CSV table of N, CA and C in Angstrom, one decimal:
chain,number,residue,atom,x,y,z
R,1,UNK,N,74.7,57.7,-23.7
R,1,UNK,CA,75.5,58.8,-23.1
R,1,UNK,C,76.8,58.3,-22.7
R,2,UNK,N,76.9,57.2,-22.3
R,2,UNK,CA,78.2,56.6,-21.9
R,2,UNK,C,79.2,56.7,-23.1
R,3,UNK,N,78.7,56.5,-24.3
R,3,UNK,CA,79.6,56.6,-25.5
R,3,UNK,C,80.1,58.0,-25.6
R,4,UNK,N,79.3,59.0,-25.3
R,4,UNK,CA,79.8,60.4,-25.4
R,4,UNK,C,80.9,60.6,-24.3
R,5,UNK,N,80.7,60.1,-23.1
R,5,UNK,CA,81.6,60.2,-22.1
R,5,UNK,C,82.9,59.6,-22.4
R,6,UNK,N,82.8,58.4,-23.1
R,6,UNK,CA,84.1,57.7,-23.5
R,6,UNK,C,84.8,58.5,-24.5
R,7,UNK,N,84.1,59.1,-25.5
R,7,UNK,CA,84.7,59.9,-26.5
R,7,UNK,C,85.4,61.1,-26.0
R,8,UNK,N,84.6,61.8,-25.0
R,8,UNK,CA,85.2,63.0,-24.4
R,8,UNK,C,86.4,62.6,-23.6
R,9,UNK,N,86.3,61.5,-22.8
R,9,UNK,CA,87.4,61.1,-22.0
R,9,UNK,C,88.6,60.7,-22.9
R,10,UNK,N,88.4,60.1,-24.0
R,10,UNK,CA,89.4,59.7,-24.9
R,10,UNK,C,90.1,60.9,-25.6
R,11,UNK,N,89.3,61.9,-25.9
R,11,UNK,CA,89.8,63.1,-26.5
R,11,UNK,C,90.7,63.8,-25.5
R,12,UNK,N,90.2,63.9,-24.2
R,12,UNK,CA,91.0,64.5,-23.1
R,12,UNK,C,92.3,63.8,-22.9
R,13,UNK,N,92.3,62.5,-22.8
R,13,UNK,CA,93.5,61.7,-22.6
R,13,UNK,C,94.5,61.9,-23.8
R,14,UNK,N,93.9,61.9,-25.0
R,14,UNK,CA,94.8,62.1,-26.2
R,14,UNK,C,95.4,63.5,-26.2
R,15,UNK,N,94.7,64.5,-25.7
R,15,UNK,CA,95.3,65.8,-25.6
R,15,UNK,C,96.3,65.9,-24.6
R,16,UNK,N,96.1,65.3,-23.4
R,16,UNK,CA,97.1,65.2,-22.3
R,16,UNK,C,98.3,64.5,-22.8
R,17,UNK,N,98.1,63.4,-23.5
R,17,UNK,CA,99.2,62.6,-24.1
R,17,UNK,C,100.1,63.5,-25.0
R,18,UNK,N,99.5,64.2,-25.8
R,18,UNK,CA,100.2,65.1,-26.8
R,18,UNK,C,101.0,66.2,-26.0
R,19,UNK,N,100.4,66.7,-25.0
R,19,UNK,CA,101.0,67.7,-24.1
R,19,UNK,C,102.3,67.1,-23.4
R,20,UNK,N,102.1,65.9,-22.9
R,20,UNK,CA,103.2,65.3,-22.2
R,20,UNK,C,104.3,64.9,-23.2
R,21,UNK,N,103.9,64.4,-24.3
R,21,UNK,CA,104.8,64.1,-25.4
R,21,UNK,C,105.6,65.3,-25.9
R,22,UNK,N,104.9,66.4,-26.1
R,22,UNK,CA,105.6,67.6,-26.5
R,22,UNK,C,106.6,68.1,-25.4
R,23,UNK,N,106.2,68.1,-24.2
R,23,UNK,CA,107.0,68.5,-23.1
R,23,UNK,C,108.3,67.6,-23.0
R,24,UNK,N,108.1,66.3,-23.1
R,24,UNK,CA,109.3,65.4,-23.1
R,24,UNK,C,110.2,65.7,-24.3
R,25,UNK,N,109.6,65.9,-25.5
R,25,UNK,CA,110.4,66.2,-26.7
R,25,UNK,C,111.2,67.5,-26.4
R,26,UNK,N,110.6,68.5,-25.9
R,26,UNK,CA,111.3,69.8,-25.6
R,26,UNK,C,112.5,69.6,-24.6
R,27,UNK,N,112.2,68.8,-23.6
R,27,UNK,CA,113.2,68.5,-22.6
R,27,UNK,C,114.4,67.8,-23.2
R,28,UNK,N,114.1,66.8,-24.0
R,28,UNK,CA,115.1,66.0,-24.6
R,28,UNK,C,115.9,66.9,-25.6
R,29,UNK,N,115.3,67.7,-26.4
R,29,UNK,CA,116.0,68.7,-27.3
R,29,UNK,C,116.9,69.6,-26.5
R,30,UNK,N,116.3,70.1,-25.4
R,30,UNK,CA,117.1,71.1,-24.6
R,30,UNK,C,118.4,70.4,-24.0
R,31,UNK,N,118.2,69.2,-23.5
R,31,UNK,CA,119.3,68.4,-23.0
R,31,UNK,C,120.4,68.1,-24.1
R,32,UNK,N,119.9,67.8,-25.3
R,32,UNK,CA,120.8,67.5,-26.4
R,32,UNK,C,121.6,68.7,-26.7
R,33,UNK,N,120.9,69.8,-26.8
R,33,UNK,CA,121.5,71.1,-27.2
R,33,UNK,C,122.6,71.5,-26.1
R,34,UNK,N,122.2,71.3,-24.8
R,34,UNK,CA,123.1,71.7,-23.7
R,34,UNK,C,124.4,70.8,-23.8
R,35,UNK,N,124.2,69.5,-24.1
R,35,UNK,CA,125.4,68.6,-24.1
R,35,UNK,C,126.2,68.9,-25.4
R,36,UNK,N,125.5,69.2,-26.5
R,36,UNK,CA,126.3,69.5,-27.7
R,36,UNK,C,127.2,70.8,-27.5
R,37,UNK,N,126.7,71.7,-26.8
R,37,UNK,CA,127.4,73.0,-26.6
R,37,UNK,C,128.6,72.7,-25.6
R,38,UNK,N,128.5,71.8,-24.7
R,38,UNK,CA,129.6,71.5,-23.8
R,38,UNK,C,130.0,70.0,-24.0
R,39,UNK,N,131.1,69.8,-24.7
R,39,UNK,CA,131.5,68.4,-24.9
R,39,UNK,C,131.9,67.8,-23.6
R,40,UNK,N,131.8,66.5,-23.5
R,40,UNK,CA,132.2,65.8,-22.3
R,40,UNK,C,133.7,65.9,-22.3
R,41,UNK,N,134.3,65.7,-21.1
R,41,UNK,CA,135.8,65.8,-21.0
R,41,UNK,C,136.5,64.8,-21.9
R,42,UNK,N,136.0,63.7,-22.1
R,42,UNK,CA,136.6,62.7,-23.1
R,42,UNK,C,136.5,63.2,-24.5
R,43,UNK,N,135.5,64.0,-24.8
R,43,UNK,CA,135.3,64.5,-26.2
R,43,UNK,C,136.1,65.7,-26.4
R,44,UNK,N,136.4,66.5,-25.4
R,44,UNK,CA,137.1,67.7,-25.5
R,44,UNK,C,138.5,67.5,-26.2
R,45,UNK,N,139.2,66.5,-25.8
R,45,UNK,CA,140.5,66.2,-26.3
R,45,UNK,C,140.3,66.0,-27.9
R,46,UNK,N,139.4,65.2,-28.3
R,46,UNK,CA,139.1,65.0,-29.7
R,46,UNK,C,138.8,66.2,-30.4
R,47,UNK,N,137.9,67.0,-29.8
R,47,UNK,CA,137.5,68.3,-30.4
R,47,UNK,C,138.7,69.2,-30.6
R,48,UNK,N,139.5,69.3,-29.5
R,48,UNK,CA,140.7,70.2,-29.6
R,48,UNK,C,141.7,69.7,-30.6
R,49,UNK,N,141.9,68.3,-30.8
R,49,UNK,CA,142.8,67.8,-31.8
R,49,UNK,C,142.3,68.1,-33.2
R,50,UNK,N,141.0,67.9,-33.4
R,50,UNK,CA,140.4,68.2,-34.7
R,50,UNK,C,140.5,69.7,-35.0
R,51,UNK,N,140.3,70.6,-34.0
R,51,UNK,CA,140.4,72.0,-34.3
R,51,UNK,C,141.9,72.4,-34.6
R,52,UNK,N,142.8,71.7,-33.9
R,52,UNK,CA,144.3,72.0,-34.2
R,52,UNK,C,144.6,71.5,-35.6
R,53,UNK,N,144.1,70.4,-36.0
R,53,UNK,CA,144.4,69.9,-37.3
R,53,UNK,C,143.8,70.8,-38.4
R,54,UNK,N,142.6,71.3,-38.2
R,54,UNK,CA,142.0,72.2,-39.1
R,54,UNK,C,142.8,73.5,-39.2
R,55,UNK,N,143.2,74.0,-38.0
R,55,UNK,CA,143.9,75.3,-38.0
R,55,UNK,C,145.3,75.1,-38.7
R,56,UNK,N,146.0,74.0,-38.4
R,56,UNK,CA,147.3,73.8,-39.1
R,56,UNK,C,147.1,73.6,-40.6
R,57,UNK,N,146.1,72.9,-41.0
R,57,UNK,CA,145.9,72.8,-42.4
R,57,UNK,C,145.6,74.1,-43.1
R,58,UNK,N,144.8,75.0,-42.4
R,58,UNK,CA,144.5,76.3,-43.0
R,58,UNK,C,145.7,77.2,-43.1
R,59,UNK,N,146.6,77.1,-42.0
R,59,UNK,CA,147.8,77.9,-42.0
R,59,UNK,C,148.7,77.4,-43.1
R,60,UNK,N,148.8,76.1,-43.3
R,60,UNK,CA,149.7,75.5,-44.3
R,60,UNK,C,149.2,75.9,-45.7
R,61,UNK,N,147.9,75.9,-45.9
R,61,UNK,CA,147.4,76.3,-47.2
R,61,UNK,C,147.6,77.7,-47.5
R,62,UNK,N,147.5,78.6,-46.5
R,62,UNK,CA,147.7,80.0,-46.7
R,62,UNK,C,149.2,80.3,-47.0
R,63,UNK,N,150.1,79.6,-46.3
R,63,UNK,CA,151.5,79.8,-46.5
R,63,UNK,C,151.9,79.3,-47.9
R,64,UNK,N,151.3,78.1,-48.3
R,64,UNK,CA,151.6,77.5,-49.6
R,64,UNK,C,151.1,78.4,-50.7
R,65,UNK,N,149.9,79.0,-50.5
R,65,UNK,CA,149.3,79.9,-51.5
R,65,UNK,C,150.1,81.1,-51.6
R,66,UNK,N,150.6,81.7,-50.5
R,66,UNK,CA,151.4,82.9,-50.6
R,66,UNK,C,152.7,82.6,-51.3
R,67,UNK,N,153.3,81.5,-51.1
R,67,UNK,CA,154.5,81.1,-51.9
R,67,UNK,C,154.3,81.0,-53.3
R,68,UNK,N,153.2,80.4,-53.7
R,68,UNK,CA,152.8,80.3,-55.1
R,68,UNK,C,152.5,81.6,-55.7
R,69,UNK,N,151.9,82.5,-55.0
R,69,UNK,CA,151.6,83.9,-55.5
R,69,UNK,C,152.9,84.6,-55.7
R,70,UNK,N,153.8,84.5,-54.7
R,70,UNK,CA,155.1,85.2,-54.9
R,70,UNK,C,155.9,84.6,-56.1
R,71,UNK,N,155.9,83.3,-56.2
R,71,UNK,CA,156.5,82.7,-57.4
R,71,UNK,C,155.9,83.2,-58.7
R,72,UNK,N,154.6,83.4,-58.7
R,72,UNK,CA,153.9,83.9,-59.9
R,72,UNK,C,154.4,85.4,-60.2
R,73,UNK,N,154.5,86.1,-59.1
R,73,UNK,CA,154.9,87.5,-59.3
R,73,UNK,C,156.3,87.6,-59.8
R,74,UNK,N,157.2,86.8,-59.2
R,74,UNK,CA,158.6,86.8,-59.7
R,74,UNK,C,158.7,86.3,-61.2
R,75,UNK,N,157.9,85.3,-61.5
R,75,UNK,CA,157.9,84.9,-62.9
R,75,UNK,C,157.3,85.9,-63.8
R,76,UNK,N,156.3,86.6,-63.4
R,76,UNK,CA,155.8,87.7,-64.2
R,76,UNK,C,156.8,88.8,-64.4
R,77,UNK,N,157.6,89.1,-63.4
R,77,UNK,CA,158.6,90.1,-63.5
R,77,UNK,C,159.7,89.7,-64.5
R,78,UNK,N,160.1,88.4,-64.5
R,78,UNK,CA,161.0,87.9,-65.4
R,78,UNK,C,160.5,87.9,-66.8
R,79,UNK,N,159.2,87.6,-67.0
R,79,UNK,CA,158.5,87.6,-68.3
R,79,UNK,C,158.5,89.0,-68.8
R,80,UNK,N,158.4,90.0,-68.0
R,80,UNK,CA,158.4,91.4,-68.5
R,80,UNK,C,159.8,91.7,-69.1
R,81,UNK,N,160.8,91.3,-68.4
R,81,UNK,CA,162.2,91.6,-68.9
R,81,UNK,C,162.4,90.8,-70.2
R,82,UNK,N,161.9,89.6,-70.3
R,82,UNK,CA,162.1,88.8,-71.5
R,82,UNK,C,161.3,89.5,-72.6
R,83,UNK,N,160.1,89.9,-72.4
R,83,UNK,CA,159.4,90.6,-73.4
R,83,UNK,C,160.1,91.9,-73.9
R,84,UNK,N,160.6,92.6,-72.9
R,84,UNK,CA,161.4,93.8,-73.2
R,84,UNK,C,162.6,93.5,-74.1
R,85,UNK,N,163.3,92.5,-73.7
R,85,UNK,CA,164.5,92.1,-74.5
R,85,UNK,C,164.2,91.7,-75.9
R,86,UNK,N,163.1,90.8,-76.0
R,86,UNK,CA,162.7,90.4,-77.4
R,86,UNK,C,162.2,91.6,-78.2
R,87,UNK,N,161.5,92.5,-77.5
R,87,UNK,CA,161.0,93.7,-78.2
R,87,UNK,C,162.2,94.6,-78.7
R,88,UNK,N,163.3,94.6,-78.0
R,88,UNK,CA,164.5,95.4,-78.5
R,88,UNK,C,165.0,94.6,-79.7
R,89,UNK,N,165.1,93.3,-79.6
R,89,UNK,CA,165.6,92.5,-80.8
R,89,UNK,C,164.8,92.7,-82.0
R,90,UNK,N,163.4,92.6,-81.8
R,90,UNK,CA,162.5,92.8,-83.0
R,90,UNK,C,162.7,94.2,-83.5
R,91,UNK,N,162.8,95.2,-82.7
R,91,UNK,CA,162.9,96.6,-83.1
R,91,UNK,C,164.2,96.8,-83.9
R,92,UNK,N,165.3,96.3,-83.4
R,92,UNK,CA,166.6,96.6,-84.1
R,92,UNK,C,166.6,95.8,-85.4
R,93,UNK,N,166.2,94.6,-85.4
R,93,UNK,CA,166.1,93.9,-86.7
R,93,UNK,C,165.2,94.5,-87.7
R,94,UNK,N,164.0,95.0,-87.2
R,94,UNK,CA,163.1,95.7,-88.0
R,94,UNK,C,163.7,97.0,-88.6
R,95,UNK,N,164.4,97.7,-87.8
R,95,UNK,CA,165.1,98.9,-88.4
R,95,UNK,C,166.1,98.5,-89.4
R,96,UNK,N,166.9,97.4,-89.2
R,96,UNK,CA,167.8,96.9,-90.2
R,96,UNK,C,167.1,96.6,-91.5
R,97,UNK,N,166.0,95.9,-91.4
R,97,UNK,CA,165.2,95.5,-92.6
R,97,UNK,C,164.7,96.8,-93.3
R,98,UNK,N,164.2,97.7,-92.6
R,98,UNK,CA,163.7,99.0,-93.2
R,98,UNK,C,164.8,99.7,-93.9
R,99,UNK,N,165.9,99.8,-93.2
R,99,UNK,CA,167.1,100.5,-93.9
R,99,UNK,C,167.5,99.8,-95.2
R,100,UNK,N,167.4,98.5,-95.2
R,100,UNK,CA,167.8,97.8,-96.4
R,100,UNK,C,166.7,98.0,-97.5
R,101,UNK,N,165.4,98.0,-97.1
R,101,UNK,CA,164.3,98.3,-98.0
R,101,UNK,C,164.4,99.6,-98.7
R,102,UNK,N,164.8,100.6,-97.9
R,102,UNK,CA,164.8,102.0,-98.5
R,102,UNK,C,166.2,102.4,-99.1
R,103,UNK,N,167.0,101.4,-99.1
R,103,UNK,CA,168.4,101.6,-99.7
R,103,UNK,C,169.1,102.7,-99.0
R,104,UNK,N,169.2,102.6,-97.7
R,104,UNK,CA,169.9,103.7,-96.9
R,104,UNK,C,171.4,103.6,-97.3
R,105,UNK,N,172.0,104.7,-97.2
R,105,UNK,CA,173.5,104.8,-97.6
R,105,UNK,C,174.3,104.1,-96.5
R,106,UNK,N,175.1,103.0,-97.0
R,106,UNK,CA,175.8,102.2,-96.1
R,106,UNK,C,176.9,103.0,-95.3
R,107,UNK,N,177.3,104.1,-95.7
R,107,UNK,CA,178.3,104.9,-95.0
R,107,UNK,C,177.8,105.7,-93.9
R,108,UNK,N,176.5,105.8,-93.8
R,108,UNK,CA,175.9,106.7,-92.8
R,108,UNK,C,176.1,106.1,-91.4
R,109,UNK,N,176.4,107.0,-90.4
R,109,UNK,CA,176.8,106.5,-89.1
R,109,UNK,C,175.7,105.7,-88.5
R,110,UNK,N,174.4,106.1,-88.6
R,110,UNK,CA,173.3,105.3,-88.0
R,110,UNK,C,173.2,104.0,-88.6
R,111,UNK,N,173.3,103.9,-89.9
R,111,UNK,CA,173.2,102.6,-90.6
R,111,UNK,C,174.4,101.7,-90.2
R,112,UNK,N,175.6,102.2,-90.0
R,112,UNK,CA,176.7,101.4,-89.6
R,112,UNK,C,176.5,100.9,-88.1
R,113,UNK,N,175.9,101.8,-87.3
R,113,UNK,CA,175.7,101.5,-85.9
R,113,UNK,C,174.6,100.4,-85.8
R,114,UNK,N,173.5,100.5,-86.5
R,114,UNK,CA,172.5,99.5,-86.5
R,114,UNK,C,173.0,98.1,-87.0
R,115,UNK,N,173.9,98.2,-88.1
R,115,UNK,CA,174.5,96.9,-88.6
R,115,UNK,C,175.4,96.3,-87.5
R,116,UNK,N,176.2,97.1,-86.9
R,116,UNK,CA,177.1,96.6,-85.9
R,116,UNK,C,176.4,96.0,-84.7
R,117,UNK,N,175.3,96.7,-84.3
R,117,UNK,CA,174.5,96.2,-83.1
R,117,UNK,C,173.8,94.9,-83.5
R,118,UNK,N,173.2,94.8,-84.7
R,118,UNK,CA,172.4,93.7,-85.1
R,118,UNK,C,173.2,92.5,-85.7
R,119,UNK,N,174.5,92.7,-86.0
R,119,UNK,CA,175.3,91.7,-86.6
R,119,UNK,C,175.3,90.4,-85.7
R,120,UNK,N,175.5,90.5,-84.4
R,120,UNK,CA,175.5,89.2,-83.6
R,120,UNK,C,174.1,88.5,-83.6
R,121,UNK,N,173.0,89.3,-83.8
R,121,UNK,CA,171.7,88.7,-83.8
R,121,UNK,C,171.4,88.1,-85.2
R,122,UNK,N,172.0,88.8,-86.2
R,122,UNK,CA,171.7,88.4,-87.6
R,122,UNK,C,172.6,87.3,-88.1
R,123,UNK,N,173.8,87.2,-87.5
R,123,UNK,CA,174.9,86.3,-88.0
R,123,UNK,C,174.4,84.8,-88.2
R,124,UNK,N,173.7,84.2,-87.2
R,124,UNK,CA,173.3,82.8,-87.4
R,124,UNK,C,172.4,82.6,-88.6
R,125,UNK,N,171.7,83.6,-89.1
R,125,UNK,CA,170.7,83.5,-90.2
R,125,UNK,C,171.3,84.0,-91.5
R,126,UNK,N,172.4,84.6,-91.5
R,126,UNK,CA,173.0,85.1,-92.8
R,126,UNK,C,173.3,84.0,-93.7
R,127,UNK,N,172.9,84.1,-95.0
R,127,UNK,CA,173.1,83.1,-96.0
R,127,UNK,C,172.1,82.0,-96.1
R,128,UNK,N,171.2,81.9,-95.1
R,128,UNK,CA,170.2,80.9,-95.2
R,128,UNK,C,169.3,81.1,-96.4
R,129,UNK,N,168.9,82.3,-96.6
R,129,UNK,CA,168.0,82.7,-97.7
R,129,UNK,C,168.7,83.7,-98.6
R,130,UNK,N,168.3,83.8,-99.8
R,130,UNK,CA,168.9,84.9,-100.6
R,130,UNK,C,168.3,86.2,-100.4
R,131,UNK,N,169.0,87.3,-100.6
R,131,UNK,CA,168.5,88.7,-100.6
R,131,UNK,C,167.8,88.9,-101.9
R,132,UNK,N,166.7,89.6,-101.9
R,132,UNK,CA,166.0,90.0,-103.1
R,132,UNK,C,166.3,91.5,-103.3
R,133,UNK,N,166.9,91.8,-104.5
R,133,UNK,CA,167.3,93.2,-104.7
R,133,UNK,C,166.6,93.7,-106.0
R,134,UNK,N,166.1,94.9,-106.0
R,134,UNK,CA,165.5,95.5,-107.2
R,134,UNK,C,166.5,96.3,-107.9
R,135,UNK,N,166.1,96.8,-109.1
R,135,UNK,CA,167.0,97.6,-109.9
R,135,UNK,C,167.4,98.9,-109.2
R,136,UNK,N,166.6,99.5,-108.4
R,136,UNK,CA,166.9,100.7,-107.7
R,136,UNK,C,167.8,100.6,-106.5
R,137,UNK,N,168.2,99.4,-106.2
R,137,UNK,CA,169.1,99.1,-105.1
R,137,UNK,C,168.3,98.8,-103.8
R,138,UNK,N,167.0,98.7,-103.9
R,138,UNK,CA,166.2,98.4,-102.7
R,138,UNK,C,166.3,96.9,-102.5
R,139,UNK,N,166.6,96.5,-101.3
R,139,UNK,CA,166.9,95.1,-101.0
R,139,UNK,C,165.9,94.6,-99.9
R,140,UNK,N,165.3,93.4,-100.2
R,140,UNK,CA,164.5,92.7,-99.2
R,140,UNK,C,165.4,91.6,-98.6
R,141,UNK,N,165.8,91.8,-97.4
R,141,UNK,CA,166.7,90.9,-96.8
R,141,UNK,C,165.9,89.8,-96.1
R,142,UNK,N,165.7,88.7,-96.9
R,142,UNK,CA,164.9,87.6,-96.3
R,142,UNK,C,165.5,87.0,-95.1
R,143,UNK,N,166.9,86.9,-95.0
R,143,UNK,CA,167.4,86.3,-93.7
R,143,UNK,C,167.0,87.2,-92.5
R,144,UNK,N,166.8,88.5,-92.6
R,144,UNK,CA,166.4,89.3,-91.5
R,144,UNK,C,165.0,88.9,-91.1
R,145,UNK,N,164.1,88.8,-92.1
R,145,UNK,CA,162.7,88.4,-91.9
R,145,UNK,C,162.7,87.0,-91.2
R,146,UNK,N,163.5,86.1,-91.7
R,146,UNK,CA,163.6,84.7,-91.1
R,146,UNK,C,164.1,84.8,-89.7
R,147,UNK,N,165.1,85.7,-89.4
R,147,UNK,CA,165.6,85.9,-88.1
R,147,UNK,C,164.5,86.4,-87.1
R,148,UNK,N,163.8,87.3,-87.6
R,148,UNK,CA,162.7,87.9,-86.8
R,148,UNK,C,161.7,86.8,-86.5
R,149,UNK,N,161.4,85.9,-87.4
R,149,UNK,CA,160.5,84.8,-87.2
R,149,UNK,C,161.0,83.8,-86.2
R,150,UNK,N,162.3,83.5,-86.3
R,150,UNK,CA,162.9,82.5,-85.4
R,150,UNK,C,163.0,83.1,-84.0
R,151,UNK,N,163.3,84.4,-83.9
R,151,UNK,CA,163.3,85.0,-82.5
R,151,UNK,C,161.9,85.0,-82.0
R,152,UNK,N,160.9,85.1,-82.8
R,152,UNK,CA,159.5,85.1,-82.3
R,152,UNK,C,159.1,83.7,-81.8
R,153,UNK,N,159.6,82.7,-82.5
R,153,UNK,CA,159.4,81.3,-82.0
R,153,UNK,C,160.1,81.1,-80.7
R,154,UNK,N,161.4,81.5,-80.6
R,154,UNK,CA,162.1,81.4,-79.4
R,154,UNK,C,161.4,82.2,-78.2
R,155,UNK,N,160.9,83.3,-78.6
R,155,UNK,CA,160.2,84.2,-77.6
R,155,UNK,C,159.0,83.4,-77.1
R,156,UNK,N,158.2,82.8,-78.0
R,156,UNK,CA,157.0,82.0,-77.5
R,156,UNK,C,157.4,80.8,-76.7
R,157,UNK,N,158.5,80.2,-77.0
R,157,UNK,CA,159.0,79.0,-76.2
R,157,UNK,C,159.4,79.5,-74.8
R,158,UNK,N,160.1,80.6,-74.7
R,158,UNK,CA,160.6,81.1,-73.4
R,158,UNK,C,159.4,81.5,-72.6
R,159,UNK,N,158.4,82.2,-73.2
R,159,UNK,CA,157.2,82.6,-72.5
R,159,UNK,C,156.4,81.4,-72.0
R,160,UNK,N,156.3,80.3,-72.9
R,160,UNK,CA,155.6,79.1,-72.4
R,160,UNK,C,156.3,78.4,-71.2
R,161,UNK,N,157.6,78.4,-71.2
R,161,UNK,CA,158.4,77.9,-70.1
R,161,UNK,C,158.1,78.7,-68.8
R,162,UNK,N,158.1,80.0,-69.0
R,162,UNK,CA,157.9,80.8,-67.8
R,162,UNK,C,156.4,80.7,-67.3
R,163,UNK,N,155.5,80.5,-68.2
R,163,UNK,CA,154.1,80.2,-67.8
R,163,UNK,C,154.0,78.9,-67.0
R,164,UNK,N,154.7,77.9,-67.5
R,164,UNK,CA,154.7,76.6,-66.7
R,164,UNK,C,155.3,76.8,-65.3
R,165,UNK,N,156.3,77.5,-65.2
R,165,UNK,CA,157.0,77.7,-63.9
R,165,UNK,C,156.1,78.6,-63.0
R,166,UNK,N,155.5,79.6,-63.6
R,166,UNK,CA,154.7,80.6,-62.8
R,166,UNK,C,153.3,80.2,-62.4
R,167,UNK,N,152.7,79.2,-63.2
R,167,UNK,CA,151.4,78.8,-62.9
R,167,UNK,C,151.2,78.2,-61.5
R,168,UNK,N,150.1,78.4,-60.9
R,168,UNK,CA,149.8,77.8,-59.6
R,168,UNK,C,149.5,76.3,-59.8
R,169,UNK,N,150.1,75.5,-59.0
R,169,UNK,CA,149.8,74.1,-59.0
R,169,UNK,C,148.6,73.8,-58.2
R,170,UNK,N,147.7,73.0,-58.7
R,170,UNK,CA,146.5,72.7,-58.0
R,170,UNK,C,146.5,71.2,-57.6
R,171,UNK,N,146.1,70.9,-56.4
R,171,UNK,CA,146.1,69.5,-56.0
R,171,UNK,C,144.7,69.0,-56.2
R,172,UNK,N,144.6,67.7,-56.6
R,172,UNK,CA,143.3,67.1,-56.8
R,172,UNK,C,143.1,66.1,-55.7
C-alpha cells in the first residue's frame, strides 16, 4: 500500500509542479508583454530614432516616386506631340505619293500646295532612287517611299529616347 501512496503522492506533486510552472510562465509572459509595450527610457530614444528614420525614408520614397511619375507624364505628353508631328509628315508624304501614283495634274492648286509643303521634307531624299514611270504617266516616286521609311526610323529612335527618359528608374 505504501507504493500506492507514493504513486498518488508523486502524481499530486507532479500536478502541483505543472500548475506552479504554468503560473510562472504566464507571469513571465505578462511581464515581457508589459515591458515590450513600454520601452525603457534608454530604449525610447532608439525607438524614436528608428521611427524617424523610417518616416523620413517613406517620405523620401513618396516624393521621389511622385517626381518620377510627373517626369513620366511629361515625357508621355512630349511623345504624343512627337507622334502627332510624325503622323502629319507621314500623311503629307503619303498624299504626295498617291498624287504621283494617280498622275494628278501638276497645275492643280492642291497638288502644288502639297508639293510646296512636302518639298522641305522630301528634299534630302530627292535623287537617291529613280522614279518609276509607266506609259500612262503614273509615277511611283521611290524617293518618297524611302523618305517615309527614313522618317519612320527617325520616329522610332526619338520614341526610344523618350522611353529611356520617361521610364522609372529602379534601385537595386
